[in-house]
């Protein structure tokens, strides 16, 4: 499958069919013909909600603190994530980030940093979400953790492209994730397996790192800058990755209509 | 205007100007057959650019400081603005704003304020842009000013709905616009004509208000708060309306793929 490195589409679609919530997804097998079902998006209403407009509301930070994807938008979000548009949307973000990055004059003293979030930024959990309603099911900590512990998250191809580009330009990469410190080992394995072979720092949540993602990530970025790093870029799929303090000279928001982290 | 070539644009714009603001978005009669031409959006490429992804990049603040709409996206943006999706996208924003507003406990001392931008927030310039390439043509100060001076900008129907809702809840409305002080009279006329019949303040740019929109608007909002106003909400179509200082307790970004103001 072109969109998710290493994940065969057949696996995903068969998985969809095999699970209970698959029945809610309108005929998942032939993805392509279904595109016309949600089609242009602009008049795709399910129970009064325009799912395309809901998604835009999420990406533009107009909709906040939502718990789950509207159930009427499961098929829409599923098709979005599995189809071309998610990749295209990510490509536009990464193209803008790459253009910005190559226009910078780096000091190249080892302190020029680009911050990457991990989930839905560097590594995709789409194989998990495809089996769990694409964000319609409430967050399940146990199942999510089991999935992460498989270490099988594929790279987001556009993000991996940005990562390689930044390395070639001389950036140091810092991964800053809401994953727990106990998940360090499997995260390292997964990152390397997916193609992220090197980094300056991999920062995970310690037990003492309580508070919101915004507070936790701001505090870690502040520490980075206190140690002389210059955060020139910062990319994440959540607004909480790029809001708060010390956000970096420029921020980039990758699409994620599946979940919201405050 | 390749895809719009067959549309009697003159008819459209005359309709826009001549009718109440609701009709412009609800039933753009001759547009409908054309929708299939730009269709699903998600794989709509013109010269290598996905216009749907470009638009998302704009709305999520990933694309900044752009001068004009990519010429290959003229038809896409035109259809977006004249079709259902622009209205739907605006509705989601306004629904979220109304929900937030009605959840607040207002002090009702006359200092509970909601800030509205004017162009593409309160009043639409779509009749102008429909005649000038929907943002593909470079900004033309003379022509733009001529259009504004007609005072015929229709209300954005969703924004007008929010305005009325906020008044009924007890908010004071402050219009804060990049329009020049010399345009005050026609702006007052246009606002009233369009249905915005009252406000606490209408703030326009004085000759001494130089600098970016972000700086100008931040400074004016700071003054408001210095005078005891509490900015509980702030809505605009540009990121420069809602970034900077004193942005308000919560901000809302209306869609605008036609131009960028820094």
Coordinates of C-alpha atoms in Angstrom, one line a residue:
Chain A
X1 CA 0.0 0.0 0.0
X2 CA 1.4 3.3 -1.0
X3 CA 0.2 5.3 1.9
X4 CA 1.4 3.3 4.9
X5 CA 4.9 2.1 4.5
X6 CA 5.0 -1.6 5.1
X7 CA 1.3 -2.1 5.7
X8 CA -0.5 -4.0 3.0
X9 CA -3.8 -2.5 2.1
X10 CA -5.2 -6.0 2.0
X11 CA -4.3 -6.6 5.6
X12 CA -6.0 -3.4 6.6
X13 CA -9.2 -4.0 4.7
X14 CA -9.4 -7.6 5.7
X15 CA -8.8 -6.5 9.3
X16 CA -11.6 -4.0 8.9
X17 CA -14.0 -6.7 7.7
X18 CA -13.0 -9.1 10.5
X19 CA -13.8 -6.7 13.3
X20 CA -17.1 -5.8 14.7
X21 CA -17.0 -2.1 13.9
X22 CA -16.3 -2.9 10.3
X23 CA -19.9 -3.2 9.7
X24 CA -20.3 0.5 10.4
X25 CA -17.8 1.2 7.7
X26 CA -19.7 1.2 4.5
X27 CA -18.3 -1.8 2.5
X28 CA -14.6 -1.3 3.3
X29 CA -13.2 -3.7 0.8
X30 CA -13.0 -1.8 -2.4
X31 CA -11.7 1.5 -1.2
X32 CA -11.6 3.1 -4.5
X33 CA -15.2 2.9 -5.6
X34 CA -16.2 4.1 -2.2
X35 CA -14.4 7.3 -2.6
X36 CA -17.3 8.6 -4.6
X37 CA -19.6 7.8 -1.6
X38 CA -17.9 10.5 0.5
X39 CA -16.7 12.0 -2.6
X40 CA -16.4 15.7 -2.7
X41 CA -16.9 16.0 1.0
X42 CA -18.5 19.4 0.7
X43 CA -22.0 18.0 0.8
X44 CA -21.3 14.8 2.6
X45 CA -23.6 14.8 5.6
X46 CA -24.1 12.0 8.0
X47 CA -26.9 12.8 10.4
X48 CA -26.6 16.5 10.0
X49 CA -22.9 16.8 10.4
X50 CA -20.7 17.7 7.5
X51 CA -17.7 15.5 8.2
X52 CA -15.4 17.4 5.9
X53 CA -16.3 20.6 7.8
X54 CA -15.8 18.8 11.1
X55 CA -12.4 17.8 10.0
X56 CA -11.5 21.3 8.9
X57 CA -12.7 22.5 12.3
X58 CA -10.4 20.2 14.0
X59 CA -7.4 21.1 11.9
X60 CA -7.9 24.8 12.2
X61 CA -8.2 24.5 16.0
X62 CA -11.8 25.6 16.1
X63 CA -13.0 22.3 17.6
X64 CA -11.2 21.6 20.8
X65 CA -11.4 19.1 23.6
X66 CA -13.4 16.6 21.7
X67 CA -13.4 13.0 23.0
X68 CA -14.2 10.9 20.0
X69 CA -14.9 11.3 16.3
X70 CA -18.6 11.7 15.7
X71 CA -19.9 8.2 15.0
X72 CA -21.6 9.4 11.8
X73 CA -18.1 10.3 10.5
X74 CA -16.4 7.0 11.0
X75 CA -16.6 6.0 7.4
X76 CA -15.6 9.5 6.3
X77 CA -12.5 9.5 8.6
X78 CA -11.7 5.9 7.7
X79 CA -11.7 6.7 4.0
X80 CA -9.7 9.9 4.6
X81 CA -7.0 8.1 6.5
X82 CA -6.8 5.2 4.1
X83 CA -7.1 7.2 0.9
X84 CA -5.1 9.7 -1.0
X85 CA -6.1 12.9 0.8
X86 CA -4.4 12.2 4.1
X87 CA -1.1 11.6 2.2
X88 CA -1.6 14.7 0.1
X89 CA -2.5 16.9 3.1
X90 CA 0.7 15.6 4.8
X91 CA 2.7 16.3 1.7
X92 CA 1.7 19.9 1.6
X93 CA 2.8 20.3 5.2
X94 CA 6.1 18.6 4.7
X95 CA 6.8 20.5 1.5
X96 CA 6.2 23.8 3.4
X97 CA 8.5 22.6 6.3
X98 CA 11.2 21.5 3.9
X99 CA 11.1 24.8 2.0
X100 CA 11.3 26.7 5.3
X101 CA 14.2 24.5 6.6
X102 CA 16.3 24.8 3.5
X103 CA 15.9 28.6 3.6
X104 CA 17.6 28.8 7.1
X105 CA 21.2 29.4 7.7
X106 CA 22.1 26.9 10.3
X107 CA 24.9 27.5 12.9
X108 CA 25.8 23.8 12.7
X109 CA 27.2 23.8 16.2
X110 CA 25.0 20.8 17.0
X111 CA 22.4 23.0 18.5
X112 CA 20.1 23.5 15.5
X113 CA 17.1 21.4 16.5
X114 CA 13.9 20.2 14.9
X115 CA 11.3 18.7 17.3
X116 CA 9.2 15.7 16.1
X117 CA 6.3 14.3 17.9
X118 CA 6.0 10.6 17.5
X119 CA 2.5 9.2 17.3
X120 CA 0.7 10.2 14.0
X121 CA 3.7 12.4 13.3
X122 CA 6.7 10.1 13.0
X123 CA 5.0 6.7 13.5
X124 CA 1.5 5.8 12.4
X125 CA -1.0 4.0 14.5
X126 CA -3.4 3.6 11.6
X127 CA -3.2 -0.2 11.7
X128 CA -4.6 0.0 15.3
X129 CA -7.2 2.7 14.6
X130 CA -8.4 0.9 11.5
X131 CA -9.4 -1.9 13.8
X132 CA -10.9 0.4 16.4
X133 CA -13.3 2.7 14.5
X134 CA -10.9 5.4 13.4
X135 CA -11.4 7.4 16.6
X136 CA -15.1 6.7 17.0
X137 CA -14.4 4.3 19.9
X138 CA -13.4 5.9 23.1
X139 CA -9.7 5.8 23.9
X140 CA -8.7 2.5 25.4
X141 CA -5.4 2.8 27.3
X142 CA -4.9 -1.0 27.6
X143 CA -5.5 -1.8 23.9
X144 CA -3.5 1.2 22.8
X145 CA -0.6 0.3 24.9
X146 CA -0.7 -3.3 23.6
X147 CA -0.5 -2.0 20.1
X148 CA 2.3 0.4 20.8
X149 CA 4.2 -2.5 22.5
X150 CA 4.1 -4.5 19.3
X151 CA 6.6 -1.9 17.9
X152 CA 5.0 -2.2 14.5
X153 CA 4.0 1.3 13.8
X154 CA 5.0 2.2 10.2
X155 CA 6.6 5.5 9.4
X156 CA 4.5 8.3 8.0
X157 CA 6.2 8.5 4.7
X158 CA 6.0 12.3 4.3
X159 CA 7.4 12.7 7.8
X160 CA 10.2 10.3 7.2
X161 CA 11.0 12.3 4.0
X162 CA 11.2 15.5 6.1
X163 CA 13.4 13.7 8.7
X164 CA 15.9 12.7 6.1
X165 CA 15.9 16.1 4.5
X166 CA 16.5 17.8 7.9
X167 CA 19.4 15.4 8.7
X168 CA 21.0 16.2 5.3
X169 CA 20.7 19.9 6.1
X170 CA 22.5 19.4 9.4
X171 CA 19.6 19.5 11.9
X172 CA 19.6 17.6 15.1
X173 CA 16.4 15.7 15.7
X174 CA 14.6 15.6 19.0
X175 CA 11.7 13.3 19.4
X176 CA 9.3 14.6 22.1
X177 CA 6.5 12.2 22.8
X178 CA 3.6 11.7 25.3
X179 CA 4.6 8.0 25.4
X180 CA 5.8 6.8 28.8
X181 CA 9.4 6.3 29.8
X182 CA 8.6 2.6 30.2
X183 CA 7.9 2.5 26.5
X184 CA 11.4 3.7 25.6
X185 CA 12.8 0.4 24.5
X186 CA 10.0 -0.5 22.1
X187 CA 9.9 3.0 20.9
X188 CA 13.6 3.0 20.0
X189 CA 13.1 -0.4 18.2
X190 CA 10.1 0.9 16.3
X191 CA 11.7 4.2 15.3
X192 CA 14.8 2.4 14.0
X193 CA 12.7 -0.3 12.2
X194 CA 10.7 2.4 10.5
X195 CA 13.7 4.2 9.3
X196 CA 14.5 6.9 11.9
X197 CA 18.0 5.7 12.6
X198 CA 19.4 8.5 14.6
X199 CA 18.5 11.4 16.9
X200 CA 19.9 13.8 19.4
X201 CA 17.3 13.1 22.1
X202 CA 14.3 11.0 22.6
X203 CA 12.2 12.5 25.4
X204 CA 9.4 10.4 26.9
X205 CA 7.1 11.2 29.8
X206 CA 8.5 10.3 33.2
X207 CA 6.1 9.5 36.1
X208 CA 6.8 13.0 37.4
X209 CA 5.8 14.6 34.1
X210 CA 2.1 15.1 35.0
X211 CA -0.1 17.7 33.5
X212 CA -1.4 18.3 30.0
X213 CA 0.5 17.6 26.9
X214 CA 0.9 21.3 26.4
X215 CA 2.4 21.8 29.8
X216 CA 4.6 18.7 29.6
X217 CA 5.9 19.5 26.1
X218 CA 6.4 23.2 26.8
X219 CA 8.5 22.3 29.9
X220 CA 10.7 19.9 28.0
X221 CA 11.2 22.4 25.2
X222 CA 12.1 25.0 27.7
X223 CA 14.8 22.6 29.1
X224 CA 16.1 22.1 25.6
X225 CA 16.5 25.8 25.0
X226 CA 18.0 26.2 28.5
X227 CA 20.7 23.7 27.3
X228 CA 21.5 25.9 24.4
X229 CA 19.5 24.2 21.7
X230 CA 17.7 26.4 19.2
X231 CA 14.3 24.9 18.2
X232 CA 14.0 26.1 14.6
X233 CA 11.2 23.8 13.7
X234 CA 8.5 21.8 15.5
X235 CA 6.1 19.3 13.9
X236 CA 3.2 17.4 15.4
X237 CA -0.3 16.2 14.6
X238 CA -1.8 17.8 17.7
X239 CA -2.2 21.5 18.5
X240 CA -0.8 20.6 21.9
X241 CA 2.5 19.7 20.2
X242 CA 2.9 23.2 18.9
X243 CA 1.2 25.5 21.4
X244 CA 2.5 26.7 24.8
X245 CA 5.9 28.1 25.4
X246 CA 9.2 27.6 23.5
X247 CA 7.2 26.2 20.6
X248 CA 10.0 26.8 18.1
X249 CA 10.7 29.4 15.4
X250 CA 8.1 27.8 13.2
X251 CA 5.5 25.1 13.8
X252 CA 3.8 22.6 11.5
X253 CA 0.5 20.8 12.1
X254 CA 0.1 17.5 10.4
X255 CA -3.5 16.3 10.0
X256 CA -5.1 14.0 12.5
X257 CA -8.9 13.7 12.6
X258 CA -8.8 10.5 14.8
X259 CA -8.1 11.9 18.3
X260 CA -7.5 15.0 20.3
X261 CA -4.9 15.5 23.1
X262 CA -5.1 18.6 25.1
Chain B
X1 CA -11.1 30.8 -15.2
X2 CA -11.0 27.5 -17.1
X3 CA -13.7 25.7 -15.2
X4 CA -15.9 28.6 -14.6
X5 CA -15.8 29.7 -18.2
X6 CA -19.2 28.4 -18.9
X7 CA -20.8 30.1 -15.9
X8 CA -22.5 33.4 -16.4
X9 CA -20.3 35.1 -13.8
X10 CA -21.9 38.4 -14.3
X11 CA -25.2 36.9 -13.4
X12 CA -23.7 35.4 -10.3
X13 CA -22.1 38.5 -9.1
X14 CA -25.2 40.5 -9.8
X15 CA -27.2 38.0 -7.9
X16 CA -24.8 38.2 -5.0
X17 CA -25.1 41.9 -4.9
X18 CA -28.8 42.1 -5.5
X19 CA -30.1 39.5 -3.1
X20 CA -29.9 39.0 0.6
X21 CA -26.8 37.4 1.9
X22 CA -28.4 34.0 2.4
X23 CA -28.9 33.4 -1.2
X24 CA -25.3 33.7 -2.2
X25 CA -24.2 30.5 -0.5
X26 CA -27.4 28.5 -0.4
X27 CA -28.4 28.4 -4.1
X28 CA -25.7 29.4 -6.5
X29 CA -27.9 28.1 -9.3
X30 CA -25.6 27.8 -12.2
X31 CA -22.7 26.4 -10.2
X32 CA -24.2 23.0 -9.5
X33 CA -23.4 21.3 -12.8
X34 CA -19.8 22.4 -12.4
X35 CA -19.3 20.9 -9.1
X36 CA -18.5 17.5 -10.6
X37 CA -15.7 19.2 -12.4
X38 CA -13.7 19.8 -9.3
X39 CA -15.5 17.0 -7.7
X40 CA -14.0 15.1 -4.8
X41 CA -11.2 17.5 -4.2
X42 CA -9.0 14.9 -2.6
X43 CA -7.4 14.0 -5.9
X44 CA -8.0 17.2 -7.7
X45 CA -4.6 18.1 -9.0
X46 CA -3.9 21.0 -11.2
X47 CA -0.3 21.2 -12.3
X48 CA 0.8 19.0 -9.4
X49 CA -0.9 20.9 -6.6
X50 CA -3.7 19.4 -4.6
X51 CA -5.9 22.4 -4.1
X52 CA -7.9 20.8 -1.3
X53 CA -4.6 20.1 0.5
X54 CA -3.4 23.6 -0.2
X55 CA -6.6 25.0 1.3
X56 CA -6.2 22.8 4.4
X57 CA -2.6 24.0 4.7
X58 CA -3.8 27.6 4.7
X59 CA -6.5 27.0 7.3
X60 CA -4.2 25.1 9.6
X61 CA -1.6 27.8 9.4
X62 CA 1.0 25.6 7.7
X63 CA 1.2 27.8 4.6
X64 CA 2.0 31.4 5.5
X65 CA 2.9 34.6 3.8
X66 CA 1.5 33.5 0.4
X67 CA 0.8 36.3 -2.0
X68 CA -1.8 34.8 -4.3
X69 CA -3.9 31.7 -4.7
X70 CA -2.0 29.2 -7.0
X71 CA -3.4 30.0 -10.5
X72 CA -4.1 26.3 -10.9
X73 CA -6.5 26.5 -8.0
X74 CA -8.6 29.4 -9.2
X75 CA -11.5 27.1 -10.3
X76 CA -11.2 25.1 -7.1
X77 CA -11.3 28.1 -4.8
X78 CA -14.1 29.7 -6.9
X79 CA -16.3 26.7 -6.6
X80 CA -15.5 26.4 -2.9
X81 CA -16.4 29.9 -2.2
X82 CA -19.6 29.8 -4.2
X83 CA -20.7 26.3 -3.2
X84 CA -22.0 24.6 -0.1
X85 CA -18.7 23.8 1.6
X86 CA -17.7 27.4 2.4
X87 CA -21.0 27.8 4.2
X88 CA -20.8 24.4 5.9
X89 CA -17.2 25.1 7.1
X90 CA -18.3 28.5 8.4
X91 CA -21.3 26.9 10.2
X92 CA -19.1 24.5 12.1
X93 CA -17.0 27.4 13.3
X94 CA -20.0 29.4 14.3
X95 CA -21.7 26.5 16.0
X96 CA -18.6 25.9 18.1
X97 CA -18.4 29.6 18.9
X98 CA -22.1 29.8 19.9
X99 CA -21.7 26.7 22.1
X100 CA -18.7 28.2 23.8
X101 CA -20.4 31.5 24.3
X102 CA -23.5 30.2 25.8
X103 CA -21.5 28.2 28.3
X104 CA -19.9 31.3 29.7
X105 CA -21.1 33.2 32.8
X106 CA -21.1 36.8 31.7
X107 CA -20.5 39.5 34.2
X108 CA -22.9 41.7 32.2
X109 CA -21.3 45.0 33.3
X110 CA -21.0 46.0 29.7
X111 CA -17.4 44.8 29.6
X112 CA -18.0 41.3 28.2
X113 CA -16.7 41.6 24.7
X114 CA -16.5 39.6 21.5
X115 CA -14.2 40.9 18.8
X116 CA -15.2 40.6 15.1
X117 CA -13.0 41.2 12.2
X118 CA -14.9 42.7 9.3
X119 CA -13.8 41.6 5.8
X120 CA -14.5 37.9 5.1
X121 CA -15.7 37.7 8.7
X122 CA -18.6 40.0 9.1
X123 CA -18.9 41.3 5.5
X124 CA -18.2 39.3 2.4
X125 CA -16.2 40.6 -0.5
X126 CA -17.1 37.6 -2.6
X127 CA -18.8 39.7 -5.3
X128 CA -15.5 41.5 -5.8
X129 CA -13.3 38.4 -5.7
X130 CA -15.7 36.5 -8.0
X131 CA -14.8 39.2 -10.6
X132 CA -11.1 39.1 -9.8
X133 CA -10.0 35.5 -9.9
X134 CA -10.8 34.5 -6.4
X135 CA -7.4 35.5 -5.1
X136 CA -5.4 34.5 -8.1
X137 CA -5.0 38.1 -9.2
X138 CA -2.5 40.0 -7.2
X139 CA -4.0 42.4 -4.6
X140 CA -5.1 45.6 -6.3
X141 CA -5.5 48.4 -3.7
X142 CA -7.3 50.7 -6.0
X143 CA -9.9 48.2 -7.2
X144 CA -10.4 46.8 -3.7
X145 CA -11.0 50.2 -2.3
X146 CA -13.5 51.0 -5.0
X147 CA -15.4 47.9 -4.2
X148 CA -15.4 48.6 -0.4
X149 CA -16.6 52.1 -1.1
X150 CA -19.7 50.8 -2.8
X151 CA -20.8 49.6 0.7
X152 CA -22.5 46.6 -0.8
X153 CA -20.7 43.8 1.0
X154 CA -23.3 41.2 2.1
X155 CA -23.2 39.7 5.6
X156 CA -21.7 36.3 6.0
X157 CA -24.8 34.6 7.1
X158 CA -23.2 32.3 9.7
X159 CA -21.3 35.3 11.2
X160 CA -24.5 37.3 11.4
X161 CA -26.2 34.5 13.2
X162 CA -23.3 34.4 15.7
X163 CA -23.5 38.2 16.1
X164 CA -27.3 38.0 16.9
X165 CA -26.7 35.1 19.3
X166 CA -24.0 37.0 21.1
X167 CA -26.1 40.1 21.5
X168 CA -28.9 38.1 22.9
X169 CA -26.5 36.6 25.4
X170 CA -25.4 40.0 26.5
X171 CA -22.1 40.4 24.8
X172 CA -20.8 43.8 23.6
X173 CA -19.5 43.6 20.0
X174 CA -16.3 45.2 19.0
X175 CA -15.4 45.4 15.3
X176 CA -11.7 45.5 14.7
X177 CA -10.7 45.9 11.1
X178 CA -7.7 46.6 8.9
X179 CA -9.9 49.0 7.0
X180 CA -8.7 52.6 7.1
X181 CA -10.3 55.3 9.2
X182 CA -11.3 57.1 6.0
X183 CA -13.6 54.2 5.3
X184 CA -15.5 54.5 8.5
X185 CA -18.6 56.1 7.1
X186 CA -19.1 53.6 4.3
X187 CA -18.3 50.7 6.7
X188 CA -20.9 51.9 9.1
X189 CA -23.4 52.1 6.3
X190 CA -22.5 48.7 5.0
X191 CA -22.6 47.0 8.4
X192 CA -26.0 48.4 9.2
X193 CA -27.3 47.6 5.8
X194 CA -26.1 44.0 6.2
X195 CA -27.8 43.6 9.5
X196 CA -25.2 44.5 12.1
X197 CA -27.2 47.2 13.7
X198 CA -25.3 47.9 16.9
X199 CA -21.8 47.7 18.4
X200 CA -19.7 48.9 21.3
X201 CA -16.8 50.0 19.2
X202 CA -15.7 50.1 15.6
X203 CA -12.0 50.3 15.4
X204 CA -10.3 51.1 12.1
X205 CA -6.7 51.8 11.2
X206 CA -5.6 55.3 11.7
X207 CA -2.6 56.7 9.7
X208 CA -0.4 56.2 12.8
X209 CA -1.4 52.5 13.0
X210 CA 1.5 51.2 10.9
X211 CA 2.9 47.7 11.1
X212 CA 1.5 44.3 10.5
X213 CA -2.1 43.3 11.1
X214 CA -0.9 41.2 14.0
X215 CA 0.8 44.1 15.7
X216 CA -2.0 46.6 14.9
X217 CA -4.7 44.3 16.2
X218 CA -2.8 43.2 19.2
X219 CA -2.2 46.8 20.2
X220 CA -5.9 47.7 19.8
X221 CA -7.0 44.6 21.8
X222 CA -4.5 45.6 24.5
X223 CA -6.0 49.0 24.7
X224 CA -9.5 47.4 25.0
X225 CA -8.3 45.3 27.9
X226 CA -6.6 48.3 29.5
X227 CA -10.0 50.0 29.5
X228 CA -11.5 47.1 31.4
X229 CA -13.0 45.1 28.6
X230 CA -12.8 41.3 28.8
X231 CA -12.3 39.8 25.4
X232 CA -14.0 36.5 25.8
X233 CA -14.2 35.6 22.1
X234 CA -12.4 36.7 18.9
X235 CA -13.3 35.7 15.4
X236 CA -11.6 36.3 12.1
X237 CA -10.8 34.8 8.8
X238 CA -7.0 35.5 9.1
X239 CA -4.6 34.0 11.5
X240 CA -3.4 37.6 12.0
X241 CA -6.8 38.3 13.6
X242 CA -6.3 35.8 16.3
X243 CA -2.6 35.7 17.0
X244 CA -0.3 38.1 18.9
X245 CA -1.2 39.4 22.3
X246 CA -4.5 39.8 24.1
X247 CA -6.1 37.5 21.6
X248 CA -9.1 36.7 23.8
X249 CA -10.1 33.8 25.9
X250 CA -11.0 31.8 22.9
X251 CA -10.4 32.4 19.2
X252 CA -12.2 31.2 16.1
X253 CA -10.8 31.0 12.5
X254 CA -13.3 31.3 9.7
X255 CA -12.2 29.9 6.3
X256 CA -10.6 32.1 3.8
X257 CA -8.6 30.6 0.9
X258 CA -8.6 33.8 -1.1
X259 CA -6.0 36.0 0.5
X260 CA -3.4 36.1 3.3
X261 CA -2.7 39.1 5.6
X262 CA 0.3 38.9 7.9

